[in-house]
PDB file of C-alpha atoms in Angstrom:
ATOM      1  CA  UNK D   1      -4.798   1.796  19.029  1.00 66.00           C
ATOM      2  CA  UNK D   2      -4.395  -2.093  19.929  1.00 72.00           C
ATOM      3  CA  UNK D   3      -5.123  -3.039  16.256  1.00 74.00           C
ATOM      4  CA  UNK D   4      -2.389  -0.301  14.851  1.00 74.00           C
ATOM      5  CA  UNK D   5       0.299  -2.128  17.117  1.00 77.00           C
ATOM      6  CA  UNK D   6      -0.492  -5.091  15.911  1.00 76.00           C
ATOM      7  CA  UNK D   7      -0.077  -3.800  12.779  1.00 76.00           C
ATOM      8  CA  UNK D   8       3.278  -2.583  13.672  1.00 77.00           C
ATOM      9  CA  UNK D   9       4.396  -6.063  15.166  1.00 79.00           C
ATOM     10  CA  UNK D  10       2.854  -8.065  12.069  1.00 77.00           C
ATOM     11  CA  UNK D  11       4.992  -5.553  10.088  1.00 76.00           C
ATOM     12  CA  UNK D  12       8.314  -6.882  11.933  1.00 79.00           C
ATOM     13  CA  UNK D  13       7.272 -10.194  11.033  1.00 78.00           C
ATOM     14  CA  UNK D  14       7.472  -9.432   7.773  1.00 76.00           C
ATOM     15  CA  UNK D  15      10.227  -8.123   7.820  1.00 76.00           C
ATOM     16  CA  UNK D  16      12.523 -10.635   9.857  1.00 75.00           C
ATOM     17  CA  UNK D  17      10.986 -13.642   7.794  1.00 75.00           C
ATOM     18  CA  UNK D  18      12.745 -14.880   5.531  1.00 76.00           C
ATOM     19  CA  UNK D  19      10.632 -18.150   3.814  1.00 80.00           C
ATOM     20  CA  UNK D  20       8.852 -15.951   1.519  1.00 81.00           C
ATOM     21  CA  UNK D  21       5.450 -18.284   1.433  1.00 84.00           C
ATOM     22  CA  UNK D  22       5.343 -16.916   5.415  1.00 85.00           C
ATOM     23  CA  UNK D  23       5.670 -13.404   4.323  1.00 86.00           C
ATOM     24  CA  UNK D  24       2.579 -13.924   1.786  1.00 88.00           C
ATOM     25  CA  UNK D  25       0.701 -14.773   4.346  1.00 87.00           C
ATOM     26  CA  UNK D  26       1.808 -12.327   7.138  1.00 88.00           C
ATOM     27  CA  UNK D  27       0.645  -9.939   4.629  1.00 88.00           C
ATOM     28  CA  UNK D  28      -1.851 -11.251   4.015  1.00 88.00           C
ATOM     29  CA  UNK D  29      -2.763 -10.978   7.938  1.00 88.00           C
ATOM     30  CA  UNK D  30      -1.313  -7.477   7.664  1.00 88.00           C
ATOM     31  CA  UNK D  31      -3.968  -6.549   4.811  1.00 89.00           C
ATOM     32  CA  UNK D  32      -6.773  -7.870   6.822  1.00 88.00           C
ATOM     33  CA  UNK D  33      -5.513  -5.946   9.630  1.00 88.00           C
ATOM     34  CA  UNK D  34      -5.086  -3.206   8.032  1.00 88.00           C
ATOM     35  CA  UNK D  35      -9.071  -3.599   6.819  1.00 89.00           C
ATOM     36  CA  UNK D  36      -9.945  -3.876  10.396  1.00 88.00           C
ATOM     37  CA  UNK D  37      -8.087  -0.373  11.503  1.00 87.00           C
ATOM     38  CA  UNK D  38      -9.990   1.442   8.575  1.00 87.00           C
ATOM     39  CA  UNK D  39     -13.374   0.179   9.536  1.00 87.00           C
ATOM     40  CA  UNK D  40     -12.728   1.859  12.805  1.00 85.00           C
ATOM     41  CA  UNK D  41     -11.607   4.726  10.889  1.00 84.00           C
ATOM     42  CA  UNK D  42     -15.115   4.965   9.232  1.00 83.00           C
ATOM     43  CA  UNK D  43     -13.237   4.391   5.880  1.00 83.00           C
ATOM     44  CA  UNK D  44     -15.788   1.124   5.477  1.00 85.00           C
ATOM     45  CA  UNK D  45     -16.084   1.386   1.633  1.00 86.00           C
ATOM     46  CA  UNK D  46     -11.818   1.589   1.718  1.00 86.00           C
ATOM     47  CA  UNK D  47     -11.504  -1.143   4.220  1.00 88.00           C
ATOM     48  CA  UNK D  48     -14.053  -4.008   1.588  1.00 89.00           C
ATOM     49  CA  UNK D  49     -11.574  -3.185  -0.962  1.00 87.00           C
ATOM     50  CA  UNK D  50      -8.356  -3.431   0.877  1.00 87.00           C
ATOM     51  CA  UNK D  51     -10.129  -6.433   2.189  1.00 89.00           C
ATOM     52  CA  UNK D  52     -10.962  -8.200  -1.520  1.00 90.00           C
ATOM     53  CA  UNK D  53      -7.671  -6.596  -3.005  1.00 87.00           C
ATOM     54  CA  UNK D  54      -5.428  -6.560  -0.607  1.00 84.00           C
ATOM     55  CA  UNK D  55      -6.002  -9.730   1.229  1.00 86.00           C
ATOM     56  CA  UNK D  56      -7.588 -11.698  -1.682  1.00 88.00           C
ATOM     57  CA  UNK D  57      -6.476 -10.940  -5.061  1.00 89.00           C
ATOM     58  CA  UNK D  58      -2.542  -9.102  -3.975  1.00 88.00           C
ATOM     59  CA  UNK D  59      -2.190 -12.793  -2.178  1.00 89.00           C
ATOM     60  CA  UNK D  60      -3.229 -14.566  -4.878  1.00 89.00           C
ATOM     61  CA  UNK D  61      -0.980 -13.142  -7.438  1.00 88.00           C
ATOM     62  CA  UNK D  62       2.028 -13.011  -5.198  1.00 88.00           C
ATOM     63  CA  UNK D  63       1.366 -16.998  -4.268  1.00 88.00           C
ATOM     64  CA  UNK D  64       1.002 -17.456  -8.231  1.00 87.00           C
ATOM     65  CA  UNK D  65       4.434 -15.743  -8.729  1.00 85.00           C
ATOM     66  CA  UNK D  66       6.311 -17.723  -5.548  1.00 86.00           C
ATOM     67  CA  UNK D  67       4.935 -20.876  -7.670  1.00 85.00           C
ATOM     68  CA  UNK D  68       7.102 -19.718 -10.961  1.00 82.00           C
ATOM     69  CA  UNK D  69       9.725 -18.825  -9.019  1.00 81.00           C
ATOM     70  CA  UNK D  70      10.456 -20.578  -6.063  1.00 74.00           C
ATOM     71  CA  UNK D  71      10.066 -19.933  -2.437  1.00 66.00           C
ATOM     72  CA  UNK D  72      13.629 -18.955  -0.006  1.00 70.00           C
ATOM     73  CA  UNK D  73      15.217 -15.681   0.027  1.00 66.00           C
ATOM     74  CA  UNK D  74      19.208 -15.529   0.283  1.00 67.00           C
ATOM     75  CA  UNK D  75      20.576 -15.235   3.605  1.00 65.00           C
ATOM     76  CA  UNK D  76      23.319 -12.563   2.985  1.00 63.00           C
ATOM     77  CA  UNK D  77      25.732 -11.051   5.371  1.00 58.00           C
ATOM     78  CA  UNK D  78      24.923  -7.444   4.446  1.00 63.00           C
ATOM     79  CA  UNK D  79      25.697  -3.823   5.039  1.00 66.00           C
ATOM     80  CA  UNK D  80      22.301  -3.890   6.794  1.00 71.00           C
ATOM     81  CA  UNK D  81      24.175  -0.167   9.163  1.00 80.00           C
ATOM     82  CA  UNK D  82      23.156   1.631   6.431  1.00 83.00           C
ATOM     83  CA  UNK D  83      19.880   1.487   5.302  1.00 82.00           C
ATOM     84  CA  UNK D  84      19.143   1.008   8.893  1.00 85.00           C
ATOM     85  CA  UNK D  85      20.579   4.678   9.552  1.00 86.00           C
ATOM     86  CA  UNK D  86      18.763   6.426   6.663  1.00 87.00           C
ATOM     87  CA  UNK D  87      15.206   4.633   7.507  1.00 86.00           C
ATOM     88  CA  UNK D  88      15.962   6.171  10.864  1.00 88.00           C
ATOM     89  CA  UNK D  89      16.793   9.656   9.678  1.00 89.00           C
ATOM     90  CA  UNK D  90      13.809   9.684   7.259  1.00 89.00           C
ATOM     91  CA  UNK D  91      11.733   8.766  10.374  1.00 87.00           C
ATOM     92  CA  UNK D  92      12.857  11.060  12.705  1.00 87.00           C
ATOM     93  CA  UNK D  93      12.095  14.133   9.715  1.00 89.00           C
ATOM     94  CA  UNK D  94       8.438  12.465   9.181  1.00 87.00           C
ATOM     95  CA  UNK D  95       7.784  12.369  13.145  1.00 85.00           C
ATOM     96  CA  UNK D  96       8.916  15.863  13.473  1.00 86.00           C
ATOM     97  CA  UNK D  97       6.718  16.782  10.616  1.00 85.00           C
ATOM     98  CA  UNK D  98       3.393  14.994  11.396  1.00 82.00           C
ATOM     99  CA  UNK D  99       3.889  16.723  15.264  1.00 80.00           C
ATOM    100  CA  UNK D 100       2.731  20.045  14.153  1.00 79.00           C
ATOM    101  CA  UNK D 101      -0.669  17.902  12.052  1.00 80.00           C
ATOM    102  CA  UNK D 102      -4.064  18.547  14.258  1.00 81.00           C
ATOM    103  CA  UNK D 103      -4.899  15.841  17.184  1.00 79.00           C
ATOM    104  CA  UNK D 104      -6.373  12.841  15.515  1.00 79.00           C
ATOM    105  CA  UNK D 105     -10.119  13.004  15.583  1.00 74.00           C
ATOM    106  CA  UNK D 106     -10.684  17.002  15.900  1.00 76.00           C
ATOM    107  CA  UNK D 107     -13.409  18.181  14.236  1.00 73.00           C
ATOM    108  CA  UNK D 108     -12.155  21.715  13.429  1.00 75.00           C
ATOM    109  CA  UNK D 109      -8.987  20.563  11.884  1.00 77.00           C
ATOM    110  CA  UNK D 110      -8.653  22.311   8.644  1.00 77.00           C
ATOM    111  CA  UNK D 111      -8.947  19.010   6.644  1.00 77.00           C
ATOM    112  CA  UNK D 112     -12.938  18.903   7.072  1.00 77.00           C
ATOM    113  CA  UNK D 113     -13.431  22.879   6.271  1.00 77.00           C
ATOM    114  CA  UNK D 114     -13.070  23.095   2.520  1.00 77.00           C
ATOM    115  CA  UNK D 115     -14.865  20.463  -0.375  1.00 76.00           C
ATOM    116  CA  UNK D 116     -15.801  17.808   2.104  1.00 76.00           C
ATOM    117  CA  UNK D 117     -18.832  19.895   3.752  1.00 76.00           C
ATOM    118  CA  UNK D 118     -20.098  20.862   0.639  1.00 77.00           C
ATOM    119  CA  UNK D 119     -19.965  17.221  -0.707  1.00 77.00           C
ATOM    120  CA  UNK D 120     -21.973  16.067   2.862  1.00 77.00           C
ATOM    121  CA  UNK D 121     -24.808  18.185   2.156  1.00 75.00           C
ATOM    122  CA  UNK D 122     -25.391  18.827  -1.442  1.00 76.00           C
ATOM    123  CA  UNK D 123     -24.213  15.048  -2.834  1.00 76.00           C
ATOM    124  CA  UNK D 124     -28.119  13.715  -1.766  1.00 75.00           C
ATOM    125  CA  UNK D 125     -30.341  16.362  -3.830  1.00 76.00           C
ATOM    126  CA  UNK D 126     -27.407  16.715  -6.441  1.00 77.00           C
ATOM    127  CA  UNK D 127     -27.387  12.974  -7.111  1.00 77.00           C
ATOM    128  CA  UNK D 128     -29.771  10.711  -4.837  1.00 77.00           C
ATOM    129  CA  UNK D 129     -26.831   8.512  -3.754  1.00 77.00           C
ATOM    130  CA  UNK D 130     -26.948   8.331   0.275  1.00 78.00           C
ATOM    131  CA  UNK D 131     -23.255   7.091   0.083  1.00 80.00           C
ATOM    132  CA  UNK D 132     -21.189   9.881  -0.206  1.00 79.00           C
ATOM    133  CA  UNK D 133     -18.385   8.151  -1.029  1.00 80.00           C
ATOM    134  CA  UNK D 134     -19.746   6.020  -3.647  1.00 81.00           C
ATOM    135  CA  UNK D 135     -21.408   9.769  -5.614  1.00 79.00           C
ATOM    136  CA  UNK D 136     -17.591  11.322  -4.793  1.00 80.00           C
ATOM    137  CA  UNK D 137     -16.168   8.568  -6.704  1.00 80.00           C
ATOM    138  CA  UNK D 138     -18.550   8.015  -9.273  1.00 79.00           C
ATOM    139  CA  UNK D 139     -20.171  11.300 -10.093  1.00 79.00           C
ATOM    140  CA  UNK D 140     -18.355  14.247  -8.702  1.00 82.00           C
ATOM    141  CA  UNK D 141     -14.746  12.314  -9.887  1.00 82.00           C
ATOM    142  CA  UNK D 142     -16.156  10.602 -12.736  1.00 83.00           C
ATOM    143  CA  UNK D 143     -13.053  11.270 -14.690  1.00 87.00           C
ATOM    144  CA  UNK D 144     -10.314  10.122 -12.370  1.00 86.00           C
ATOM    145  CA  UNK D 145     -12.120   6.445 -11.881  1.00 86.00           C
ATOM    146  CA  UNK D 146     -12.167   6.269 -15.407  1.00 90.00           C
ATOM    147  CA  UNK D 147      -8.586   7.018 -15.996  1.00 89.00           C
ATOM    148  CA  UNK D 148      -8.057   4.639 -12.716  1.00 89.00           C
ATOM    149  CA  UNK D 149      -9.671   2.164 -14.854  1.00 90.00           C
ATOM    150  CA  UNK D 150      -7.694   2.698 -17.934  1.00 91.00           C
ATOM    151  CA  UNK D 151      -4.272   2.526 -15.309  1.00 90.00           C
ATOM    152  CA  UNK D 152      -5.371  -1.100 -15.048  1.00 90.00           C
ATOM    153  CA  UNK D 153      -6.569  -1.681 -18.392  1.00 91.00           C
ATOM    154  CA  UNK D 154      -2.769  -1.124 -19.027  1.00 92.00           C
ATOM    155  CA  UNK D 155      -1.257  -3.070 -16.140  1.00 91.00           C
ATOM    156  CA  UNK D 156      -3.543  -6.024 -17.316  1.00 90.00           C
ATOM    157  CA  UNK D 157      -2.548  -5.782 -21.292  1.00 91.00           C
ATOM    158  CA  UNK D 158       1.505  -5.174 -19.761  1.00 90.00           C
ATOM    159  CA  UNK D 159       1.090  -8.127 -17.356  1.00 88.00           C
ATOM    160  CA  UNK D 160      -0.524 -10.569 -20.222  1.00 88.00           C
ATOM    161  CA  UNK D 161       2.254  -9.317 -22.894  1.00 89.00           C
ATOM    162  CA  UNK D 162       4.650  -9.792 -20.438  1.00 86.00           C
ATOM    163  CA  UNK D 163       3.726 -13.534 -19.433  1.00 84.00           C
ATOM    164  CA  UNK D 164       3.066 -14.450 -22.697  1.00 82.00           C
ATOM    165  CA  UNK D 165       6.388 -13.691 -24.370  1.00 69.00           C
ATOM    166  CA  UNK D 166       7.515 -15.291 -21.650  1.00 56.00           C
ATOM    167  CA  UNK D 167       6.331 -18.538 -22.534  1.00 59.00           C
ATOM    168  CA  UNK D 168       7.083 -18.428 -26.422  1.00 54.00           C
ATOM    169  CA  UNK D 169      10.613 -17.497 -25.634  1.00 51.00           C
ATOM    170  CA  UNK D 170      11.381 -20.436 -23.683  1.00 48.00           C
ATOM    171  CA  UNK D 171      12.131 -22.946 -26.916  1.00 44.00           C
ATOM    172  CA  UNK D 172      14.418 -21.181 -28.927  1.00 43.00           C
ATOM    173  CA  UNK D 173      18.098 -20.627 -27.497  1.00 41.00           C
ATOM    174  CA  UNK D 174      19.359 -18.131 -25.286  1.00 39.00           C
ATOM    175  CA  UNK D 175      20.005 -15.229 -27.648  1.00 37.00           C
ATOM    176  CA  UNK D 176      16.267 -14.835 -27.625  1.00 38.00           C
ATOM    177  CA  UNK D 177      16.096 -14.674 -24.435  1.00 38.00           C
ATOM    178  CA  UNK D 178      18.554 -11.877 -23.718  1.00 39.00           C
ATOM    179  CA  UNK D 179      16.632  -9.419 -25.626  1.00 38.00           C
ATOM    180  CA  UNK D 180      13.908 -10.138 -23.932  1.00 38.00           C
ATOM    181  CA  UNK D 181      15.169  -9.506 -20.659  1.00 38.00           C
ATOM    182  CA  UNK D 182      16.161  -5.950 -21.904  1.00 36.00           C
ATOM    183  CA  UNK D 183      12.631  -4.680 -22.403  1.00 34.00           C
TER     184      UNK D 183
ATOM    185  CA  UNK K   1       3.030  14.735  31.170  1.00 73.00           C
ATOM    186  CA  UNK K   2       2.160  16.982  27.965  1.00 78.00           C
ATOM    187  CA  UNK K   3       4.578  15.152  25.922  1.00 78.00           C
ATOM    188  CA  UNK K   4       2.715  11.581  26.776  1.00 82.00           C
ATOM    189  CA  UNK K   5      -0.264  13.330  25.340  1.00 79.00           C
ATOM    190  CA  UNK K   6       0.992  14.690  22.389  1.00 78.00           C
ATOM    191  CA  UNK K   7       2.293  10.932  21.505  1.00 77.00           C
ATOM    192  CA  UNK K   8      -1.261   9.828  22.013  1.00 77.00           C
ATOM    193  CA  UNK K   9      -2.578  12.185  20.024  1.00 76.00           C
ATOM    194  CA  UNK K  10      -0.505  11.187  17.195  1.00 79.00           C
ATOM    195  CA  UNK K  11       0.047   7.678  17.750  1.00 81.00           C
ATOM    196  CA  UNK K  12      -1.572   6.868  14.467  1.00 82.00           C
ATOM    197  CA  UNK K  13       1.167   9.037  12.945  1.00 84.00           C
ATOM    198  CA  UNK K  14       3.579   7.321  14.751  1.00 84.00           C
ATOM    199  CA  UNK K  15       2.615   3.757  13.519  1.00 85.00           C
ATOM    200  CA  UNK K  16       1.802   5.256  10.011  1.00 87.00           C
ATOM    201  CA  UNK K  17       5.611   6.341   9.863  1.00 88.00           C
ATOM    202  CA  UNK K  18       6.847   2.894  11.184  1.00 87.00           C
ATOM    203  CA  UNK K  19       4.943   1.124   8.501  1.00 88.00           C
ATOM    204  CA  UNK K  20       6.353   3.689   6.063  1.00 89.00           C
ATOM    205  CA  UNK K  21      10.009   3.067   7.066  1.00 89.00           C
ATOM    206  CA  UNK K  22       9.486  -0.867   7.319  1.00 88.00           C
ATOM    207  CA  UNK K  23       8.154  -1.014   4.257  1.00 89.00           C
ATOM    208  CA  UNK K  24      11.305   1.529   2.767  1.00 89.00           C
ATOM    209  CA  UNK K  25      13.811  -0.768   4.852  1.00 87.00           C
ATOM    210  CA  UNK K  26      12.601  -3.998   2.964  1.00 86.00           C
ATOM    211  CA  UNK K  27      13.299  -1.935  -0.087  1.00 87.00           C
ATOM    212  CA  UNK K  28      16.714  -0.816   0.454  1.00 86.00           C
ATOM    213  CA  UNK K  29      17.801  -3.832   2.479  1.00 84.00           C
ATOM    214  CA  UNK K  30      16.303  -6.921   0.890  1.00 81.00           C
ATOM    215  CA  UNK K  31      17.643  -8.301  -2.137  1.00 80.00           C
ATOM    216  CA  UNK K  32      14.867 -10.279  -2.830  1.00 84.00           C
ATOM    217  CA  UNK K  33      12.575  -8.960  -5.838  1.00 86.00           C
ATOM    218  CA  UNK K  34       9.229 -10.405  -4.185  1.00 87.00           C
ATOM    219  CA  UNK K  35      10.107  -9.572  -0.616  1.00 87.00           C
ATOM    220  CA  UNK K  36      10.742  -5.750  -2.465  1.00 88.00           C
ATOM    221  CA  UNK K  37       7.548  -5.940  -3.773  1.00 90.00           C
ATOM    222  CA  UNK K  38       5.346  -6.458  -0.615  1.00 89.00           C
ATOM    223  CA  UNK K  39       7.718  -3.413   0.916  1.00 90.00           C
ATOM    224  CA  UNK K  40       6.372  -1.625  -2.024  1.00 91.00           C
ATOM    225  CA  UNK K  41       2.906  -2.250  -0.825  1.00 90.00           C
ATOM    226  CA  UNK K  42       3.956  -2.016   2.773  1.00 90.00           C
ATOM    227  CA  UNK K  43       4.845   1.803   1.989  1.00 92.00           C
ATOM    228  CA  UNK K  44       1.462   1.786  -0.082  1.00 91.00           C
ATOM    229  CA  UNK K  45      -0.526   0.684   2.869  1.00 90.00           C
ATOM    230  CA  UNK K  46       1.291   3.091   5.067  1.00 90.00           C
ATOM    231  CA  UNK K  47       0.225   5.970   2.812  1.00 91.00           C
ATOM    232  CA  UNK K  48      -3.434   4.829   2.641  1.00 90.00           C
ATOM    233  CA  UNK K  49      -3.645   4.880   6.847  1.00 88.00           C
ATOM    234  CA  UNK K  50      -2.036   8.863   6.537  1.00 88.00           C
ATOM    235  CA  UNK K  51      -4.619   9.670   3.970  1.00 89.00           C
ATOM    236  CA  UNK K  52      -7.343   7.862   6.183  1.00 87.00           C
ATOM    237  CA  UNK K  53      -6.420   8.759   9.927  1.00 86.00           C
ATOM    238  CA  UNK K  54      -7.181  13.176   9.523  1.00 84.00           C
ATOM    239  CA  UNK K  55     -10.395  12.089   7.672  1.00 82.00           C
ATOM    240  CA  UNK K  56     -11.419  10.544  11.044  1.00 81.00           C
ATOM    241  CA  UNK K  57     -13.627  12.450  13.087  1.00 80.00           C
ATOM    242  CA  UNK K  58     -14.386  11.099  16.968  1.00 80.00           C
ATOM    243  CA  UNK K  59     -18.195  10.449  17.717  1.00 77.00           C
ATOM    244  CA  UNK K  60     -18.855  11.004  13.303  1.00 77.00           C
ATOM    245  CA  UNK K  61     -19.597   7.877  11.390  1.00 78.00           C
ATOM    246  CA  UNK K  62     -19.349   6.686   8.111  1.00 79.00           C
ATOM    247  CA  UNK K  63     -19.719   8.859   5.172  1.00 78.00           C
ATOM    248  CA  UNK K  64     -23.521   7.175   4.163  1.00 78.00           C
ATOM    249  CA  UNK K  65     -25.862   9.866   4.749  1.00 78.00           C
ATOM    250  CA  UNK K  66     -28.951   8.582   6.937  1.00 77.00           C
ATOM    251  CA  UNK K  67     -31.401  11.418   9.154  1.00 75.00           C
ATOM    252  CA  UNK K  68     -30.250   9.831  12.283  1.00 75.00           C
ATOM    253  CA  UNK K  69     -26.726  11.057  12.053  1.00 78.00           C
ATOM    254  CA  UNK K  70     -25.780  14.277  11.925  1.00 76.00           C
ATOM    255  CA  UNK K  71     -21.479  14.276  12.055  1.00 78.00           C
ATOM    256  CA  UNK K  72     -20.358  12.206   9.485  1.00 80.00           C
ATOM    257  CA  UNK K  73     -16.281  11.757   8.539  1.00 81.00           C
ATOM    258  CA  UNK K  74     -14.672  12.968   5.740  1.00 82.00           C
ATOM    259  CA  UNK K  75     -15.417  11.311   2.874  1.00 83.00           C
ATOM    260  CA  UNK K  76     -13.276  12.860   0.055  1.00 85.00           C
ATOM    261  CA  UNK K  77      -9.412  10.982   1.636  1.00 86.00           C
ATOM    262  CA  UNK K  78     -11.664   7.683   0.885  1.00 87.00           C
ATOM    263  CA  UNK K  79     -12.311   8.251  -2.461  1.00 87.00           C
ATOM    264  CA  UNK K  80      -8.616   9.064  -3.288  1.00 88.00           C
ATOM    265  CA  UNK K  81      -7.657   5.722  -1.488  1.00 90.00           C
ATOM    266  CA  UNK K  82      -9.661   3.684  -3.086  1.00 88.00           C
ATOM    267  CA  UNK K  83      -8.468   4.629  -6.421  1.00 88.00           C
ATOM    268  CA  UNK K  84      -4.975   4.193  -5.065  1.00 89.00           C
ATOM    269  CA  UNK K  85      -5.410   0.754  -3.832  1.00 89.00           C
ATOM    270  CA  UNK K  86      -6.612  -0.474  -7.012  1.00 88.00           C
ATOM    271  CA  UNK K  87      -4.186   1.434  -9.002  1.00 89.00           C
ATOM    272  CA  UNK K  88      -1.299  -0.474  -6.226  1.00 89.00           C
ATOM    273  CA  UNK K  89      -2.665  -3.899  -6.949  1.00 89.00           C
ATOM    274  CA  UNK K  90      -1.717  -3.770 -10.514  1.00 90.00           C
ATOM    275  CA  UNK K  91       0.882  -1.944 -10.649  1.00 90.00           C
ATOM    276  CA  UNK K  92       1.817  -4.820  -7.998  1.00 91.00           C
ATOM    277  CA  UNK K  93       0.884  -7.537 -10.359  1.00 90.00           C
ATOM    278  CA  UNK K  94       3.055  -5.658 -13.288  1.00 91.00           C
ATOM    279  CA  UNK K  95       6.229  -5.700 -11.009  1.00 91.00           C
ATOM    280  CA  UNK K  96       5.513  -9.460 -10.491  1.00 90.00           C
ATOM    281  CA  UNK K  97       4.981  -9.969 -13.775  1.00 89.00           C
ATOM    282  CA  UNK K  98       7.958  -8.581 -14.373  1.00 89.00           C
ATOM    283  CA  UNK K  99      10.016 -10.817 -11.741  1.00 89.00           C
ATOM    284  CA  UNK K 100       8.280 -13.749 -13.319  1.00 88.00           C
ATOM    285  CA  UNK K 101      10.377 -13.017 -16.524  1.00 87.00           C
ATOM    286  CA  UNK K 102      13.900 -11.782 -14.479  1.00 86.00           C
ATOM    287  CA  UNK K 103      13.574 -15.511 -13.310  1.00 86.00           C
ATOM    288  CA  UNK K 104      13.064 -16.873 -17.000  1.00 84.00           C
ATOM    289  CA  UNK K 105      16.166 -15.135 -17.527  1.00 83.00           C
ATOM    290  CA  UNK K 106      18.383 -15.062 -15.182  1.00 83.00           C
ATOM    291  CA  UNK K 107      17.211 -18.128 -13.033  1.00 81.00           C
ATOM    292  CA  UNK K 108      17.221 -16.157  -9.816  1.00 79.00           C
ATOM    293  CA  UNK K 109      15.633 -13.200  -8.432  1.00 79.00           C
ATOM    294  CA  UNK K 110      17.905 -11.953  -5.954  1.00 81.00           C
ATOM    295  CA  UNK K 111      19.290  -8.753  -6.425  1.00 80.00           C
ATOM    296  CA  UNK K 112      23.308  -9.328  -5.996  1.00 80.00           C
ATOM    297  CA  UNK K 113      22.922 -13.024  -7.962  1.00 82.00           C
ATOM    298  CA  UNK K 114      21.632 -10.582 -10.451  1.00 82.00           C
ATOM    299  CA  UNK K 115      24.407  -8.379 -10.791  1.00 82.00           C
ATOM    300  CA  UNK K 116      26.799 -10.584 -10.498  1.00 84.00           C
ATOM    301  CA  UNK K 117      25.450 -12.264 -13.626  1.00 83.00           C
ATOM    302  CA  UNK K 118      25.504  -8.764 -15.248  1.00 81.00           C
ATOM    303  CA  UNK K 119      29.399  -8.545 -14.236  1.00 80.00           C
ATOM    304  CA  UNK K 120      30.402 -11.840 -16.275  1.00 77.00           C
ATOM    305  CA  UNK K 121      28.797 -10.339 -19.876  1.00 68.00           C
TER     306      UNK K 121
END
């Protein structure tokens, strides 16, 4: 409970900060915290990769891109009523809707009746993995990790096309470079 | 009296939805494309603790089966969140990508600096 309100504070942070490098690495923080709350969840195989991607590689790649493009956001005297009201409205639905959910922690909650029970006692004879996350993702939901993989497979080729045009388009004049940006 | 304990009962809701709507205010209210993109993930996070908090069983442990344990928590909401986190990191590194070459192009990536450079074509 202490952890998710710090989570809630190092959210504020982030928002209210405006040097950008500080908001890498409040969320950074955040990520890590965010690790923390899921190990006491007993999500540990969740909370080593939120850990490693999350806090390691997401902060990498966002420090990579503040490098190309430069670190300050815009102050800006801004119409900030308005999102501000429909954030609030949304909220209020969502907290209305999550009232009706089961107490947190219940063990009869509907949640635990259906595939998970079967999965906690047939995953060890059906595939002698005592990780039953780790035979979920890998053997029961073979086909969805591989399709995860092939989601990245095509961020990484996008990201690398991306980049790369990037840097051949910067010689020739700006005509070039207008049809690039409309891709 | 019951209300107090309804709130703790769903505090992790509660903090789940204030993530959610931080993370959806940076969004709408930011016009900076990085500070957009860590909303993004703020939202993303958000989802993973909604997914994660039901799976959560008090007195069970971790889904890794051992004989000395008999209440274990749910281990199917892990395996969808793991996928999504991976699948958020690059779809993360794509949008930054893709501010990387806004900047090449319009040598800023703020949102109204942006437009405004739209306007004068």
């Amino acid at each position: 409970m202490a952890l998710m309100t710090l989570l809630a504070i190092t959210t504020i942070a982030i928002v209210r900060q405006r040097n950008l490098f500080g908001v890498v690495i409040l969320a950074g923080i955040y990520s890590f915290l965010m690790a923390s709350v899921l190990i006491v969840l007993d999500a540990v195989d969740v909370a080593m990769t939120e850990a490693s991607v999350g806090a390691g590689i997401s902060t990498v790649v966002l420090l990579g891109t503040l490098h190309l493009t430069g670190g300050l956001e815009l102050e800006r005297p801004r119409r900030a009523l308005l999102p501000l009201f429909s954030v609030a409205t949304v909220a209020a639905v969502l907290v209305w809707g999550t009232l009706s959910l089961p107490p947190f922690g219940t063990a009869d909650a509907p949640i635990h009746k259906h595939v998970a029970p079967r999965y906690l006692e047939k995953s060890v004879e059906e595939t002698n993995v005592p990780n039953v996350v780790t035979a979920v993702l890998a053997d029961y939901r073979g086909y969805d990790t591989l399709g995860e993989t092939a989601v990245i497979f095509t961020a990484g080729i996008g990201v690398m096309l991306l980049l790369r045009r990037g840097r051949g388009r910067r010689k020739p004049d700006g005509a070039a470079d207008d049809t690039g940006a409309a891709k | 009296m019951q209300a107090i304990q309804v709130f703790a009962e769903h505090y992790n809701y509660v903090v789940t939805i204030f993530l959610m709507m931080a993370g959806l205010y940076i969004v709408i209210a930011r016009g900076n494309m990085i500070k957009k993109l860590i909303g993004l993930s703020i939202f993303q996070t958000s989802v993973y603790l909604l997914y994660i908090t039901p799976a959560k069983i008090i007195g069970g442990t971790a889904p890794i089966l051992d004989p000395a344990f008999k209440v274990y928590s749910n281990p199917l909401p892990h395996v969808l969140i793991l996928t999504a986190i991976v699948v958020g990191v690059a779809t993360l590194a794509l949008g930054l990508a893709l501010v990387v070459r806004i900047k090449e192009a319009y040598g800023t990536v703020d949102e109204d600096e942006i437009f405004a450079k739209d306007g004068e074509q």
